[in-house]
Each structure stands twice: as structure tokens, then as C-alpha cells.
Amino acid sequence: GRSRTHCPVPRPTRSVGGWRLSETLPTAASYTAVLGVVLCGGASARMGRDKATLLFEGLPMAVRVANALTVGGCSTVIAVGGDPQVLGPLGLVVVSDAVAGIGPIGGLLAALQQGAERGAVVTMSCDVPRLTGEAVRSLLAALAPGVDVAVAFTDRRQPVCAAWRPGLSVVVGEAVESGERRIWKVLEGLTVVEVPIDPRVLANMNTPSDLND
């Protein structure tokens, strides 16, 4: 069956600096087997250039998101999609989408496959540079026994910003094989907890004007 539960809204925290990912960044204790994934496979058509490497307040957006995942408790952070030659020098290991050209669900499938032996997988799009470690921790805290997915909720569900049970790679893989391309549709068959997140924390940077808002 499907459940829908709300959790407390996290408070904003300070962003973490640094061009490269740091092994010494402070992290939330206890999440020793969590894989964090920065989804970088989008076309960035409206932005006009690769969003993952676009600077936001002096740092590449993908690095900002990866740092927040680390601070929030992810013991390992990788990128799915994107250009390894560009993202590698920033300290990110890059994995290809499980199936190319099918949108975010291809990146999600790759993320869940990479995290198959982990306790949880947290996915985030690369264009939410205001993401905080506390928001990540709130998603992980909501992934209680019996819950398949803890999904961020602003004014609606944000299905690529979520904490997942790694065993769901089978479910998502079967959905992809059947032709499904909508992550929200896959969620309909799972036990989902909605975690309210401040919309400012998950504000997408889609166009050049968004960078100045």
C-alpha cells in the first residue's frame, strides 16, 4: 500500500565552500552507508550551457550540491550523467545514465544500481545550489522502516530530490523496460513519505536570470 506522511520543515544551514569535494567536511554521524548522487545528465537547454559546472556564488553548482550531500550524511558522493572530463577535476566520480536519452529516470536507475549495497541512496539534481545538509538529513531521517522513498515536497513532490531504498533498482528497472519515463508515476506504486522542504532550498537554476534572483 501507499502512504503519505509529512515531516518537519528543516531550517536553512550555511553553504559549504571549496572547489573540490573534501573528505574532511563535517558530516552527520550514523549514515555510514549512504550514497549521494548528483544528477547531471540534463540538456541545460534553457541555461545555454552545462549547469553542473556553472558558477553559483563562486562555486560550480554540482560541487555545491555534492558538498551539501556530504554534510547531510552521505559517505560517498558521485555524479550520474555529465562529462567526466569536466566533472572529474572537480572531485566527482562520474557514472553514465543506465539508459541514455530517457530523461531523469535513466539517471535514477543508474544511481540505484550504483547504491545497491548501500543502506540508502539520496538523489539530487545538479541545479539546486542552495541545497543544505539539513535538508538532506531530513530526507534520510524520514526513510524509516517500511518506507520506500522519502521525497522532498515544496509546493509539490520533487521526485528527483529524494532518499531511496537501494533495492528499488529492480522496480525502477522494470518500469524503464516497460516504457515508463515518469519518476512520479513510479512513486505511485511505492510507500512514499513527503518531507516538506523550504522551496528556496530546492530552487532550480534553469535560466541565466535565475542566477540573479
PDB file of C-alpha atoms in Angstrom:
ATOM      1  CA  GLY A   1       0.000   0.000   0.000  1.00  0.00           C
ATOM      2  CA  ARG A   2       0.947   3.635  -0.376  1.00  0.00           C
ATOM      3  CA  SER A   3       1.300   6.080   2.495  1.00  0.00           C
ATOM      4  CA  ARG A   4       1.686   9.841   2.580  1.00  0.00           C
ATOM      5  CA  THR A   5       3.208  11.447   5.658  1.00  0.00           C
ATOM      6  CA  HIS A   6       4.682  14.864   6.354  1.00  0.00           C
ATOM      7  CA  CYS A   7       7.823  15.607   8.387  1.00  0.00           C
ATOM      8  CA  PRO A   8       9.060  18.882   9.927  1.00  0.00           C
ATOM      9  CA  VAL A   9      10.490  21.585   7.670  1.00  0.00           C
ATOM     10  CA  PRO A  10      14.290  21.786   8.010  1.00  0.00           C
ATOM     11  CA  ARG A  11      15.999  25.065   8.909  1.00  0.00           C
ATOM     12  CA  PRO A  12      18.482  26.505   6.385  1.00  0.00           C
ATOM     13  CA  THR A  13      22.177  25.978   7.096  1.00  0.00           C
ATOM     14  CA  ARG A  14      25.317  27.651   5.829  1.00  0.00           C
ATOM     15  CA  SER A  15      26.645  26.527   2.442  1.00  0.00           C
ATOM     16  CA  VAL A  16      30.000  24.769   2.280  1.00  0.00           C
ATOM     17  CA  GLY A  17      32.818  26.257   0.224  1.00  0.00           C
ATOM     18  CA  GLY A  18      35.690  24.693  -1.680  1.00  0.00           C
ATOM     19  CA  TRP A  19      36.201  23.922  -5.338  1.00  0.00           C
ATOM     20  CA  ARG A  20      36.792  20.222  -4.799  1.00  0.00           C
ATOM     21  CA  LEU A  21      34.929  17.761  -2.631  1.00  0.00           C
ATOM     22  CA  SER A  22      36.620  17.453   0.734  1.00  0.00           C
ATOM     23  CA  GLU A  23      36.958  14.262   2.755  1.00  0.00           C
ATOM     24  CA  THR A  24      37.167  16.414   5.885  1.00  0.00           C
ATOM     25  CA  LEU A  25      33.827  18.176   5.532  1.00  0.00           C
ATOM     26  CA  PRO A  26      31.704  17.785   8.673  1.00  0.00           C
ATOM     27  CA  THR A  27      29.067  15.119   8.171  1.00  0.00           C
ATOM     28  CA  ALA A  28      26.058  13.822  10.035  1.00  0.00           C
ATOM     29  CA  ALA A  29      27.045  10.827  12.129  1.00  0.00           C
ATOM     30  CA  SER A  30      25.451   7.380  11.731  1.00  0.00           C
ATOM     31  CA  TYR A  31      24.766   7.417   7.966  1.00  0.00           C
ATOM     32  CA  THR A  32      27.848   5.336   7.169  1.00  0.00           C
ATOM     33  CA  ALA A  33      26.437   3.571   4.122  1.00  0.00           C
ATOM     34  CA  VAL A  34      24.607   6.291   2.222  1.00  0.00           C
ATOM     35  CA  LEU A  35      25.372   7.049  -1.413  1.00  0.00           C
ATOM     36  CA  GLY A  36      24.758  10.605  -2.547  1.00  0.00           C
ATOM     37  CA  VAL A  37      24.154  11.165  -6.248  1.00  0.00           C
ATOM     38  CA  VAL A  38      24.249  14.454  -8.156  1.00  0.00           C
ATOM     39  CA  LEU A  39      22.154  14.053 -11.310  1.00  0.00           C
ATOM     40  CA  CYS A  40      23.988  15.935 -14.086  1.00  0.00           C
ATOM     41  CA  GLY A  41      22.501  14.454 -17.243  1.00  0.00           C
ATOM     42  CA  GLY A  42      20.139  17.232 -18.265  1.00  0.00           C
ATOM     43  CA  ALA A  43      20.491  19.091 -21.561  1.00  0.00           C
ATOM     44  CA  SER A  44      20.572  22.555 -19.894  1.00  0.00           C
ATOM     45  CA  ALA A  45      18.798  23.945 -22.967  1.00  0.00           C
ATOM     46  CA  ARG A  46      17.265  26.975 -21.255  1.00  0.00           C
ATOM     47  CA  MET A  47      20.503  27.848 -19.470  1.00  0.00           C
ATOM     48  CA  GLY A  48      22.507  27.688 -22.690  1.00  0.00           C
ATOM     49  CA  ARG A  49      25.480  25.898 -21.094  1.00  0.00           C
ATOM     50  CA  ASP A  50      26.253  22.991 -18.765  1.00  0.00           C
ATOM     51  CA  LYS A  51      24.507  23.754 -15.473  1.00  0.00           C
ATOM     52  CA  ALA A  52      26.644  21.329 -13.464  1.00  0.00           C
ATOM     53  CA  THR A  53      29.765  23.442 -13.912  1.00  0.00           C
ATOM     54  CA  LEU A  54      28.077  26.834 -13.893  1.00  0.00           C
ATOM     55  CA  LEU A  55      29.316  29.005 -11.055  1.00  0.00           C
ATOM     56  CA  PHE A  56      26.848  29.997  -8.352  1.00  0.00           C
ATOM     57  CA  GLU A  57      28.253  32.385  -5.758  1.00  0.00           C
ATOM     58  CA  GLY A  58      31.735  31.389  -6.854  1.00  0.00           C
ATOM     59  CA  LEU A  59      31.396  27.593  -6.945  1.00  0.00           C
ATOM     60  CA  PRO A  60      30.244  25.102  -9.608  1.00  0.00           C
ATOM     61  CA  MET A  61      26.655  24.119  -8.893  1.00  0.00           C
ATOM     62  CA  ALA A  62      27.418  20.391  -8.925  1.00  0.00           C
ATOM     63  CA  VAL A  63      30.099  20.928  -6.268  1.00  0.00           C
ATOM     64  CA  ARG A  64      27.693  22.876  -4.073  1.00  0.00           C
ATOM     65  CA  VAL A  65      25.122  20.082  -4.285  1.00  0.00           C
ATOM     66  CA  ALA A  66      27.757  17.393  -3.669  1.00  0.00           C
ATOM     67  CA  ASN A  67      29.078  19.230  -0.612  1.00  0.00           C
ATOM     68  CA  ALA A  68      25.558  19.513   0.827  1.00  0.00           C
ATOM     69  CA  LEU A  69      25.055  15.773   0.306  1.00  0.00           C
ATOM     70  CA  THR A  70      28.297  15.089   2.168  1.00  0.00           C
ATOM     71  CA  VAL A  71      27.397  17.404   5.028  1.00  0.00           C
ATOM     72  CA  GLY A  72      23.948  15.810   5.170  1.00  0.00           C
ATOM     73  CA  GLY A  73      25.388  12.370   5.821  1.00  0.00           C
ATOM     74  CA  CYS A  74      26.321  10.723   2.513  1.00  0.00           C
ATOM     75  CA  SER A  75      29.532   8.748   2.983  1.00  0.00           C
ATOM     76  CA  THR A  76      30.201   8.683  -0.780  1.00  0.00           C
ATOM     77  CA  VAL A  77      29.062  11.152  -3.436  1.00  0.00           C
ATOM     78  CA  ILE A  78      29.140  10.564  -7.194  1.00  0.00           C
ATOM     79  CA  ALA A  79      27.736  12.242 -10.277  1.00  0.00           C
ATOM     80  CA  VAL A  80      25.468  10.454 -12.732  1.00  0.00           C
ATOM     81  CA  GLY A  81      25.476  11.821 -16.259  1.00  0.00           C
ATOM     82  CA  GLY A  82      27.543  14.781 -17.340  1.00  0.00           C
ATOM     83  CA  ASP A  83      31.040  14.963 -18.806  1.00  0.00           C
ATOM     84  CA  PRO A  84      33.686  13.027 -16.823  1.00  0.00           C
ATOM     85  CA  GLN A  85      36.480  15.190 -18.252  1.00  0.00           C
ATOM     86  CA  VAL A  86      34.792  18.284 -16.863  1.00  0.00           C
ATOM     87  CA  LEU A  87      33.388  16.950 -13.585  1.00  0.00           C
ATOM     88  CA  GLY A  88      36.365  14.733 -12.720  1.00  0.00           C
ATOM     89  CA  PRO A  89      38.735  17.640 -11.977  1.00  0.00           C
ATOM     90  CA  LEU A  90      36.143  18.949  -9.531  1.00  0.00           C
ATOM     91  CA  GLY A  91      36.494  15.780  -7.465  1.00  0.00           C
ATOM     92  CA  LEU A  92      33.451  13.884  -8.727  1.00  0.00           C
ATOM     93  CA  VAL A  93      33.442  10.300  -9.941  1.00  0.00           C
ATOM     94  CA  VAL A  94      31.078  10.228 -12.929  1.00  0.00           C
ATOM     95  CA  VAL A  95      28.824   7.306 -13.899  1.00  0.00           C
ATOM     96  CA  SER A  96      26.761   7.224 -17.093  1.00  0.00           C
ATOM     97  CA  ASP A  97      22.962   7.085 -17.096  1.00  0.00           C
ATOM     98  CA  ALA A  98      21.734   3.480 -17.058  1.00  0.00           C
ATOM     99  CA  VAL A  99      19.826   4.197 -20.271  1.00  0.00           C
ATOM    100  CA  ALA A 100      20.756   7.282 -22.282  1.00  0.00           C
ATOM    101  CA  GLY A 101      18.237   9.734 -23.670  1.00  0.00           C
ATOM    102  CA  ILE A 102      15.229   8.873 -21.488  1.00  0.00           C
ATOM    103  CA  GLY A 103      15.401  11.739 -19.032  1.00  0.00           C
ATOM    104  CA  PRO A 104      15.967  11.743 -15.255  1.00  0.00           C
ATOM    105  CA  ILE A 105      14.663   8.214 -14.773  1.00  0.00           C
ATOM    106  CA  GLY A 106      17.762   6.906 -16.571  1.00  0.00           C
ATOM    107  CA  GLY A 107      19.933   8.709 -14.043  1.00  0.00           C
ATOM    108  CA  LEU A 108      17.823   7.471 -11.147  1.00  0.00           C
ATOM    109  CA  LEU A 109      18.190   3.880 -12.313  1.00  0.00           C
ATOM    110  CA  ALA A 110      21.979   4.253 -12.529  1.00  0.00           C
ATOM    111  CA  ALA A 111      22.029   5.816  -9.042  1.00  0.00           C
ATOM    112  CA  LEU A 112      20.076   2.937  -7.528  1.00  0.00           C
ATOM    113  CA  GLN A 113      22.257   0.379  -9.293  1.00  0.00           C
ATOM    114  CA  GLN A 114      25.413   2.063  -8.004  1.00  0.00           C
ATOM    115  CA  GLY A 115      23.972   2.092  -4.481  1.00  0.00           C
ATOM    116  CA  ALA A 116      22.711  -1.495  -4.480  1.00  0.00           C
ATOM    117  CA  GLU A 117      24.895  -2.453  -1.496  1.00  0.00           C
ATOM    118  CA  ARG A 118      24.231   0.749   0.448  1.00  0.00           C
ATOM    119  CA  GLY A 119      21.753   1.459   3.175  1.00  0.00           C
ATOM    120  CA  ALA A 120      20.164   4.304   1.217  1.00  0.00           C
ATOM    121  CA  VAL A 121      20.641   6.423  -1.910  1.00  0.00           C
ATOM    122  CA  VAL A 122      20.000  10.166  -1.957  1.00  0.00           C
ATOM    123  CA  THR A 123      19.495  11.764  -5.374  1.00  0.00           C
ATOM    124  CA  MET A 124      19.609  15.484  -6.161  1.00  0.00           C
ATOM    125  CA  SER A 125      19.569  17.422  -9.408  1.00  0.00           C
ATOM    126  CA  CYS A 126      22.709  19.453 -10.049  1.00  0.00           C
ATOM    127  CA  ASP A 127      20.812  22.739 -10.362  1.00  0.00           C
ATOM    128  CA  VAL A 128      19.746  23.240  -6.729  1.00  0.00           C
ATOM    129  CA  PRO A 129      22.851  25.062  -5.401  1.00  0.00           C
ATOM    130  CA  ARG A 130      21.063  26.310  -2.270  1.00  0.00           C
ATOM    131  CA  LEU A 131      20.618  22.736  -1.035  1.00  0.00           C
ATOM    132  CA  THR A 132      21.579  22.371   2.633  1.00  0.00           C
ATOM    133  CA  GLY A 133      22.945  19.475   4.638  1.00  0.00           C
ATOM    134  CA  GLU A 134      19.994  19.766   6.968  1.00  0.00           C
ATOM    135  CA  ALA A 135      17.549  19.192   4.115  1.00  0.00           C
ATOM    136  CA  VAL A 136      19.461  16.036   3.174  1.00  0.00           C
ATOM    137  CA  ARG A 137      19.400  14.834   6.786  1.00  0.00           C
ATOM    138  CA  SER A 138      15.649  15.365   6.942  1.00  0.00           C
ATOM    139  CA  LEU A 139      15.155  13.091   3.932  1.00  0.00           C
ATOM    140  CA  LEU A 140      17.329  10.369   5.448  1.00  0.00           C
ATOM    141  CA  ALA A 141      15.596  10.640   8.811  1.00  0.00           C
ATOM    142  CA  ALA A 142      12.234  10.114   7.114  1.00  0.00           C
ATOM    143  CA  LEU A 143      13.381   6.884   5.445  1.00  0.00           C
ATOM    144  CA  ALA A 144      12.022   4.781   8.307  1.00  0.00           C
ATOM    145  CA  PRO A 145      11.385   1.016   8.188  1.00  0.00           C
ATOM    146  CA  GLY A 146       8.578   0.289   5.768  1.00  0.00           C
ATOM    147  CA  VAL A 147       9.176   3.450   3.746  1.00  0.00           C
ATOM    148  CA  ASP A 148      10.421   3.043   0.170  1.00  0.00           C
ATOM    149  CA  VAL A 149      11.088   6.678  -0.681  1.00  0.00           C
ATOM    150  CA  ALA A 150      11.343   9.925   1.282  1.00  0.00           C
ATOM    151  CA  VAL A 151      10.651  12.596  -1.329  1.00  0.00           C
ATOM    152  CA  ALA A 152      11.153  16.329  -0.971  1.00  0.00           C
ATOM    153  CA  PHE A 153       7.943  18.358  -1.052  1.00  0.00           C
ATOM    154  CA  THR A 154       7.855  22.092  -1.776  1.00  0.00           C
ATOM    155  CA  ASP A 155       4.593  23.150  -3.394  1.00  0.00           C
ATOM    156  CA  ARG A 156       4.570  19.674  -4.971  1.00  0.00           C
ATOM    157  CA  ARG A 157       6.622  16.484  -4.942  1.00  0.00           C
ATOM    158  CA  GLN A 158      10.197  16.824  -6.225  1.00  0.00           C
ATOM    159  CA  PRO A 159      10.825  13.229  -7.321  1.00  0.00           C
ATOM    160  CA  VAL A 160      14.490  13.614  -8.255  1.00  0.00           C
ATOM    161  CA  CYS A 161      15.230  15.082  -4.803  1.00  0.00           C
ATOM    162  CA  ALA A 162      14.695  12.094  -2.559  1.00  0.00           C
ATOM    163  CA  ALA A 163      16.118   9.320  -0.381  1.00  0.00           C
ATOM    164  CA  TRP A 164      15.562   5.824  -1.780  1.00  0.00           C
ATOM    165  CA  ARG A 165      15.809   2.239  -0.628  1.00  0.00           C
ATOM    166  CA  PRO A 166      18.515   0.763  -2.884  1.00  0.00           C
ATOM    167  CA  GLY A 167      16.508  -2.395  -3.636  1.00  0.00           C
ATOM    168  CA  LEU A 168      14.212  -0.230  -5.731  1.00  0.00           C
ATOM    169  CA  SER A 169      16.586  -0.549  -8.685  1.00  0.00           C
ATOM    170  CA  VAL A 170      14.597  -3.631  -9.690  1.00  0.00           C
ATOM    171  CA  VAL A 171      11.284  -1.751  -9.603  1.00  0.00           C
ATOM    172  CA  VAL A 172      12.646   1.238 -11.497  1.00  0.00           C
ATOM    173  CA  GLY A 173      14.413  -1.013 -14.000  1.00  0.00           C
ATOM    174  CA  GLU A 174      11.203  -2.881 -14.745  1.00  0.00           C
ATOM    175  CA  ALA A 175       9.374   0.422 -15.184  1.00  0.00           C
ATOM    176  CA  VAL A 176      12.005   1.631 -17.654  1.00  0.00           C
ATOM    177  CA  GLU A 177      11.830  -1.641 -19.596  1.00  0.00           C
ATOM    178  CA  SER A 178       8.055  -1.250 -19.842  1.00  0.00           C
ATOM    179  CA  GLY A 179       8.493   2.207 -21.368  1.00  0.00           C
ATOM    180  CA  GLU A 180       7.779   4.351 -18.299  1.00  0.00           C
ATOM    181  CA  ARG A 181       9.714   7.630 -18.255  1.00  0.00           C
ATOM    182  CA  ARG A 182       7.961   9.470 -15.407  1.00  0.00           C
ATOM    183  CA  ILE A 183       9.510   9.113 -11.965  1.00  0.00           C
ATOM    184  CA  TRP A 184       6.344  10.426 -10.297  1.00  0.00           C
ATOM    185  CA  LYS A 185       4.421   7.583 -11.887  1.00  0.00           C
ATOM    186  CA  VAL A 186       6.820   5.027 -10.417  1.00  0.00           C
ATOM    187  CA  LEU A 187       6.274   6.594  -6.988  1.00  0.00           C
ATOM    188  CA  GLU A 188       2.566   5.843  -7.191  1.00  0.00           C
ATOM    189  CA  GLY A 189       3.245   2.158  -6.617  1.00  0.00           C
ATOM    190  CA  LEU A 190       5.571   2.699  -3.641  1.00  0.00           C
ATOM    191  CA  THR A 191       5.284   3.661   0.021  1.00  0.00           C
ATOM    192  CA  VAL A 192       6.259   7.321  -0.008  1.00  0.00           C
ATOM    193  CA  VAL A 193       6.864   9.855   2.748  1.00  0.00           C
ATOM    194  CA  GLU A 194       6.675  13.521   1.707  1.00  0.00           C
ATOM    195  CA  VAL A 195       9.247  15.687   3.504  1.00  0.00           C
ATOM    196  CA  PRO A 196       8.438  19.416   3.416  1.00  0.00           C
ATOM    197  CA  ILE A 197      11.474  21.425   2.314  1.00  0.00           C
ATOM    198  CA  ASP A 198      11.724  25.205   2.066  1.00  0.00           C
ATOM    199  CA  PRO A 199      11.179  25.947  -1.661  1.00  0.00           C
ATOM    200  CA  ARG A 200      14.141  28.329  -1.600  1.00  0.00           C
ATOM    201  CA  VAL A 201      16.445  25.438  -0.698  1.00  0.00           C
ATOM    202  CA  LEU A 202      15.351  23.494  -3.781  1.00  0.00           C
ATOM    203  CA  ALA A 203      15.012  26.422  -6.169  1.00  0.00           C
ATOM    204  CA  ASN A 204      16.109  25.269  -9.633  1.00  0.00           C
ATOM    205  CA  MET A 205      18.525  27.377 -11.647  1.00  0.00           C
ATOM    206  CA  ASN A 206      17.055  26.919 -15.139  1.00  0.00           C
ATOM    207  CA  THR A 207      17.836  30.185 -16.889  1.00  0.00           C
ATOM    208  CA  PRO A 208      20.556  32.860 -16.564  1.00  0.00           C
ATOM    209  CA  SER A 209      18.067  35.181 -14.830  1.00  0.00           C
ATOM    210  CA  ASP A 210      17.546  32.603 -12.052  1.00  0.00           C
ATOM    211  CA  LEU A 211      21.167  33.059 -11.002  1.00  0.00           C
ATOM    212  CA  ASN A 212      20.451  36.653 -10.022  1.00  0.00           C
ATOM    213  CA  ASP A 213      17.226  36.062  -8.065  1.00  0.00           C
TER     214      ASP A 213
END
